[in-house]
Short mmCIF file of C-alpha atoms in Angstrom, two decimals:
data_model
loop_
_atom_site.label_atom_id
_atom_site.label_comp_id
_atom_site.label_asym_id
_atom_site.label_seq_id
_atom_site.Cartn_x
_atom_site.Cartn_y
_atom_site.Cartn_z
CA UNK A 234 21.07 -35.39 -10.66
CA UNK A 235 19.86 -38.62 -8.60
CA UNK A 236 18.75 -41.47 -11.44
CA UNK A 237 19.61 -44.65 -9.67
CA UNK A 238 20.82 -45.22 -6.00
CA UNK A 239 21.56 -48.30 -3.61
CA UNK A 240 19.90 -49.45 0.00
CA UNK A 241 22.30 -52.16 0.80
CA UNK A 242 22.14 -51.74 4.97
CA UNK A 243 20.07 -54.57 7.22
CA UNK A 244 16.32 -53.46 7.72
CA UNK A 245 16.42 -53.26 11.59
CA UNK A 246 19.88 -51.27 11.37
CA UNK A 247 17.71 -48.43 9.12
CA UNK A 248 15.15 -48.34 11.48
CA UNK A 249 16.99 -47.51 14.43
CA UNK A 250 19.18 -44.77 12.45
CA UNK A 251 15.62 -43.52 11.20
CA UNK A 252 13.36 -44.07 14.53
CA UNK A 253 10.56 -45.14 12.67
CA UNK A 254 7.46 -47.36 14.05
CA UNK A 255 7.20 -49.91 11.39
CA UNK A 256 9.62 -53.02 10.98
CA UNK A 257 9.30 -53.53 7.28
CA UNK A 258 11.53 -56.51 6.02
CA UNK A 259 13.33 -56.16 2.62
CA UNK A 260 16.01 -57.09 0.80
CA UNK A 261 19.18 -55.03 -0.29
CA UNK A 262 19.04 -53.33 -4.02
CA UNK A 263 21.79 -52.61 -5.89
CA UNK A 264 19.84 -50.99 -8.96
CA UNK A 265 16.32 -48.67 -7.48
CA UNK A 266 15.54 -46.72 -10.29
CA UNK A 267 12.68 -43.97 -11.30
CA UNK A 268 9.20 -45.50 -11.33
CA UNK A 269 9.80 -48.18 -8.43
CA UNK A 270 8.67 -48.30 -4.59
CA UNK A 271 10.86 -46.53 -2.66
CA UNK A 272 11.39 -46.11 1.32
CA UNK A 273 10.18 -42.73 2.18
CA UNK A 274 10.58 -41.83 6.18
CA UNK A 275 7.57 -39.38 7.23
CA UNK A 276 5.68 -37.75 10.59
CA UNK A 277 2.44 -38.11 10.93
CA UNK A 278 0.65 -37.35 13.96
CA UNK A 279 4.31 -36.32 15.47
CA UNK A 280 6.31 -40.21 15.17
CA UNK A 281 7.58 -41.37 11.90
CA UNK A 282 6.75 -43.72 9.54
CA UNK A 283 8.32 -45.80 6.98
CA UNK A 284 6.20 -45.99 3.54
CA UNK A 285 6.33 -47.26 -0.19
CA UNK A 286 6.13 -44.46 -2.97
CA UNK A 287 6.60 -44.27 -6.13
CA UNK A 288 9.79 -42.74 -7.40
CA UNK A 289 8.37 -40.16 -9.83
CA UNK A 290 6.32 -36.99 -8.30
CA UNK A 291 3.03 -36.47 -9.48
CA UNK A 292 1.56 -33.34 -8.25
CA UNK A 293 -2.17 -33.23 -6.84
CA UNK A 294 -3.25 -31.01 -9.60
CA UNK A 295 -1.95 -33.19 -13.06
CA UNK A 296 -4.88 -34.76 -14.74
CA UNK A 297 -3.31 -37.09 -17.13
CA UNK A 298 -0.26 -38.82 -15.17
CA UNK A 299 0.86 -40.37 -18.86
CA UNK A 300 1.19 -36.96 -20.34
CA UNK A 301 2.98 -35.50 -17.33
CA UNK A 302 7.24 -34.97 -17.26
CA UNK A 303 8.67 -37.51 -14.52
CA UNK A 304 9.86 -35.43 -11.84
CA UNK A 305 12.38 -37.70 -9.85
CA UNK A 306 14.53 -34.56 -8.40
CA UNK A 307 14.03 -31.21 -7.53
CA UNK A 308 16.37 -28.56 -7.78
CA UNK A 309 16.79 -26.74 -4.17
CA UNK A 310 17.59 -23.19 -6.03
CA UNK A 311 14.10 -23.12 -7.26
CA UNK A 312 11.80 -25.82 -4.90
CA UNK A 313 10.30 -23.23 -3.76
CA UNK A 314 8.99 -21.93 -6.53
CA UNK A 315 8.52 -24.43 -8.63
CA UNK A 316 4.82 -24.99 -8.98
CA UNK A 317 5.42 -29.19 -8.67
CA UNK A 318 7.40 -28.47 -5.00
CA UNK A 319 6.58 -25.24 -3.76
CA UNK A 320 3.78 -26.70 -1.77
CA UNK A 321 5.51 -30.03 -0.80
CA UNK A 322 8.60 -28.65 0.46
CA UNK A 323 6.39 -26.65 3.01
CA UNK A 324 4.44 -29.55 4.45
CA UNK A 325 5.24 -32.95 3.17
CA UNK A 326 9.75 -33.45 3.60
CA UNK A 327 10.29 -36.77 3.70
CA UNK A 328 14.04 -38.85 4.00
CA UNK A 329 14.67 -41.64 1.62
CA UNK A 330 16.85 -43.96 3.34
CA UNK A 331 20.22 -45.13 1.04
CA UNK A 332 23.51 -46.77 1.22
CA UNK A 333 24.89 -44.55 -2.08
CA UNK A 334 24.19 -43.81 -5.79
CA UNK A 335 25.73 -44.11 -9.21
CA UNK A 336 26.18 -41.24 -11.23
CA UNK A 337 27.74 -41.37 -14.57
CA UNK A 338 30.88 -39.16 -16.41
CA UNK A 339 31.73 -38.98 -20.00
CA UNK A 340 35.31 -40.34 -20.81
CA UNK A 341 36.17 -40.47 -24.01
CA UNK A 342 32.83 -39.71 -26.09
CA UNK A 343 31.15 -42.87 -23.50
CA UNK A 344 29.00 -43.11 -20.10
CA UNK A 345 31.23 -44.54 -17.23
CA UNK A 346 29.31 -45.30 -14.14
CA UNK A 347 30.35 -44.67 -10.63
CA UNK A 348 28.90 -45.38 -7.48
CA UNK A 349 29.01 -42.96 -4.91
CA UNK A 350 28.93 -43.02 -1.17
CA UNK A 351 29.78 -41.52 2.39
CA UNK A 352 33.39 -42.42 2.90
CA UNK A 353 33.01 -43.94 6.38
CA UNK A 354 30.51 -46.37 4.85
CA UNK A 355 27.35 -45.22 7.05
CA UNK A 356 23.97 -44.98 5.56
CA UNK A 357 22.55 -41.72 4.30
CA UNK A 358 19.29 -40.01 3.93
CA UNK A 359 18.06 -38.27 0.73
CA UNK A 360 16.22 -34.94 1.49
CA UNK A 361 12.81 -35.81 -0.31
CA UNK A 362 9.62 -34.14 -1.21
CA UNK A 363 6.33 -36.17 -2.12
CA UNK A 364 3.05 -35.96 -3.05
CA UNK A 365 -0.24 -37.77 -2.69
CA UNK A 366 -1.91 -38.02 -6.74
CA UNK A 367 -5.65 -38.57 -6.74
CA UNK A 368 -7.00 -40.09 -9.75
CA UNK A 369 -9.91 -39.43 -11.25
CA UNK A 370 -11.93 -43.13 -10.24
CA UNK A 371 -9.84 -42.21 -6.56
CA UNK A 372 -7.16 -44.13 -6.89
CA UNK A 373 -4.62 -42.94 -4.53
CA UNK A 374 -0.74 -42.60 -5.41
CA UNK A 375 2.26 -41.56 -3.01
CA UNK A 376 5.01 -40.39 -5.26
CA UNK A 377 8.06 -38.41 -3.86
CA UNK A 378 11.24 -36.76 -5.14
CA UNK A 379 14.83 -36.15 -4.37
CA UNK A 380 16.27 -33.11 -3.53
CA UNK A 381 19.56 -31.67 -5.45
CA UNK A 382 22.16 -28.80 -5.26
CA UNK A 383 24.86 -27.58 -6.75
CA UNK A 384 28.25 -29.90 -6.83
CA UNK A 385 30.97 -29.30 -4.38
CA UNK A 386 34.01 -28.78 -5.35
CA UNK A 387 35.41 -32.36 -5.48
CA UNK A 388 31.85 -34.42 -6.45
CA UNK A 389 31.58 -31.89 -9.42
CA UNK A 390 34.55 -33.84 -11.01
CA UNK A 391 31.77 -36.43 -12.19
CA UNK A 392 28.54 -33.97 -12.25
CA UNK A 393 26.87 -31.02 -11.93
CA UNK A 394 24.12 -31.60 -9.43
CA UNK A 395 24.32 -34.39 -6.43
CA UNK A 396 21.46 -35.26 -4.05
CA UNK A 397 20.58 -33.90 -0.79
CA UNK A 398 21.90 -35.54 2.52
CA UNK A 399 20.37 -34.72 5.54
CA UNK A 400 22.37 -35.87 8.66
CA UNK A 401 21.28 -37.88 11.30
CA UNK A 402 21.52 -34.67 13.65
CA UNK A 403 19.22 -32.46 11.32
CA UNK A 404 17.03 -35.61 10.37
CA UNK A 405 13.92 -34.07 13.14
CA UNK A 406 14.56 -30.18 12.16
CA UNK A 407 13.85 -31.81 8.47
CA UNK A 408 10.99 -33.70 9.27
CA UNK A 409 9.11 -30.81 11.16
CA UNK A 410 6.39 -29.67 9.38
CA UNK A 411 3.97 -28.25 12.19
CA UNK A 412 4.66 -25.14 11.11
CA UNK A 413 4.64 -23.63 7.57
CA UNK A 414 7.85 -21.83 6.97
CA UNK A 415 10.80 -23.62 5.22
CA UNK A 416 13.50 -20.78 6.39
CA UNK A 417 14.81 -23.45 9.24
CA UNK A 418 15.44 -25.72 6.45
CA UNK A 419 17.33 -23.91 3.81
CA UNK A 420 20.68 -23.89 5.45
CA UNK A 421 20.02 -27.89 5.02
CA UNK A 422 19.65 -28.20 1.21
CA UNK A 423 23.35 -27.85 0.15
CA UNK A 424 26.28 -30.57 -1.30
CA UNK A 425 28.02 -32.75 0.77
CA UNK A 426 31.32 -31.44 2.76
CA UNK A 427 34.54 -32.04 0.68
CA UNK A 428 35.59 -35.76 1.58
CA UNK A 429 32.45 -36.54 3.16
CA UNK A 430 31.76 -38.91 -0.10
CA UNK A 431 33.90 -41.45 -2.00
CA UNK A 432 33.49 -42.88 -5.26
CA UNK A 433 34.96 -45.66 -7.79
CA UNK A 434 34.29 -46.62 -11.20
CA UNK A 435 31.89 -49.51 -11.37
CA UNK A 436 30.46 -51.84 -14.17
CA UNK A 437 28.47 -50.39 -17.22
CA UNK A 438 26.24 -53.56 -16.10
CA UNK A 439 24.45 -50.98 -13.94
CA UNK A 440 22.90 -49.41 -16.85
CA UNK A 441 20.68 -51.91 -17.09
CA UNK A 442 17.71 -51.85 -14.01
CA UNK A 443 17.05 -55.41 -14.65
CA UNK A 444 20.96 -56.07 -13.63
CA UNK A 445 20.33 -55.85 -9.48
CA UNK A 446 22.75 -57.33 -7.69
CA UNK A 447 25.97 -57.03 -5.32
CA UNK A 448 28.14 -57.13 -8.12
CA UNK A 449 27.28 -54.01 -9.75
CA UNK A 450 29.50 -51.98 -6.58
CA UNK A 451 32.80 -53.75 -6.98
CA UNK A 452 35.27 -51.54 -8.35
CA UNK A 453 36.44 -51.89 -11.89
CA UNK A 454 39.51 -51.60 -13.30
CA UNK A 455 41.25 -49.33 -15.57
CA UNK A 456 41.65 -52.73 -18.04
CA UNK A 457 38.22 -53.88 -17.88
CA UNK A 458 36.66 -50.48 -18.26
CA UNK A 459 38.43 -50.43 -21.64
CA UNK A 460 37.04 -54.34 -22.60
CA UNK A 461 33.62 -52.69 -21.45
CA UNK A 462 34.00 -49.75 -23.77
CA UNK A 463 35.38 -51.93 -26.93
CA UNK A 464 32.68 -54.47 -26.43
CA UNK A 465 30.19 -51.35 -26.53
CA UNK A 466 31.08 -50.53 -29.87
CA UNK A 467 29.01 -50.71 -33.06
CA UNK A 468 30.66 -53.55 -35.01
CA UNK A 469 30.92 -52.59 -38.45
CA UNK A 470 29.36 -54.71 -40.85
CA UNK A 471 31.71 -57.38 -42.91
CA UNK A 472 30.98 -58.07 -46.43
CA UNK A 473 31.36 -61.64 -47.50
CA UNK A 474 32.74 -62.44 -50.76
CA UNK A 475 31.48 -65.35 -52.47
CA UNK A 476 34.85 -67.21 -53.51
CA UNK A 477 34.91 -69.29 -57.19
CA UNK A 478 34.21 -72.76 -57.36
CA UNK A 479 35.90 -75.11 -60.15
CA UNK A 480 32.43 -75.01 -62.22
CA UNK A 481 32.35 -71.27 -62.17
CA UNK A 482 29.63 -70.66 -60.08
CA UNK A 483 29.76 -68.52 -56.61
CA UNK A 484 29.57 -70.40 -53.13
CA UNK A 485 28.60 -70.12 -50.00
CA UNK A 486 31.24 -72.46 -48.15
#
């Protein structure tokens, strides 16, 4: 599972680990979550692009986007088969450039984030599949998904399922999509080497997509995880008692 990740690196140093022919200018996020524009790297006409999609795949064939499941990852045991991917992951890969991503682990009955990232702090691509939805007045939407696998042995200590990182050295052989076999690929769409990622506990502040900001990947402590998960707490409701007054009657103050 991939439900919130981080682009924190400088805009020219993504495009030269990328190679692609645009020099878009934006600012770091701490907090991308499903629905927004994300950086999607492409080929098209054999040099690759940088472009805005939508976080949420849509295939070509829905009809009603509102009553339609929000795909933002697809599983690489069954992308293949699945009708929402079978056709994407054969001729539109894409890389999602990142810096990391929180994932969250139940302690004690609550939702602790962590954030998650390479251990020698270089920037990472997502493996990514997208789609272009037509509308039915035209309107044109690029939407795209993340590729997961199975948990490695020492990421599976917080989940199940982590996202697909393509290397820089593999980032062409992912991108190719002259021809139409995916068999090149496969070996590709795997977890992360053990110790290739590091992780800390982070503020529960990251729960909240309007919270965006640096902040939200300082570590937290042991202490202040606990203050988080008191404050969280349902306070239970007090019932006041109205104390007697010299007259007999109840009061207020």
């Amino acid at each position: 599972m991939c439900g919130r990740f981080v682009i924190t690196s400088a805009p020219a140093a993504l495009r030269q680990l990328f190679g692609y022919i645009e020099q878009p200018n934006f600012p770091p996020r701490y907090n991308v979550a499903p629905t927004q524009p994300i950086p999607v790297v492409l080929v098209e006409n054999g040099a690759r692009h940088f472009r805005l999609m939508r976080w949420g795949l849509l295939p070509s064939w829905v009809r009603d986007p509102k009553g339609f499941t929000l795909l933002i990852n697809a599983r690489s045991e069954t992308v293949l088969e699945k009708p929402a991917f079978k056709k994407a992951i054969r001729r539109r890969r894409g890389l999602i450039p990142a810096d990391g991503y929180y994932e969250w682990k139940s302690i004690d009955g609550r939702k602790q984030p962590f954030f998650i990232h390479r251990a020698d702090g270089e920037p990472l691509g997502f493996a990514a599949v997208f789609e272009t939805w037509i509308g039915p007045n035209g309107e044109e939407l690029d939407t795209v998904a993340i590729v997961t696998a199975a948990a490695g042995e020492d990421l599976a200590a917080l989940h199940d399922r982590v996202p697909v990182t393509i290397s820089p050295r593999d980032f062409e052989r992912w991108l190719d999509i002259r021809g139409d076999e995916v068999d090149g690929v496969l070996p590709l769409m795997m977890a992360p080497r053990i110790g290739e990622f590091a992780w800390h506990p982070v503020s529960t502040r990251v729960n909240r997509v309007v919270n965006d900001d640096e902040q939200l990947l300082l570590p937290i402590s042991a202490e202040d995880m606990e203050a988080e998960a008191e404050a969280a707490k349902p306070k239970k409701a007090v019932r006041k008692v109205a104390a007697a007054s010299d007259d007999g009657q109840g009061s207020l103050f």
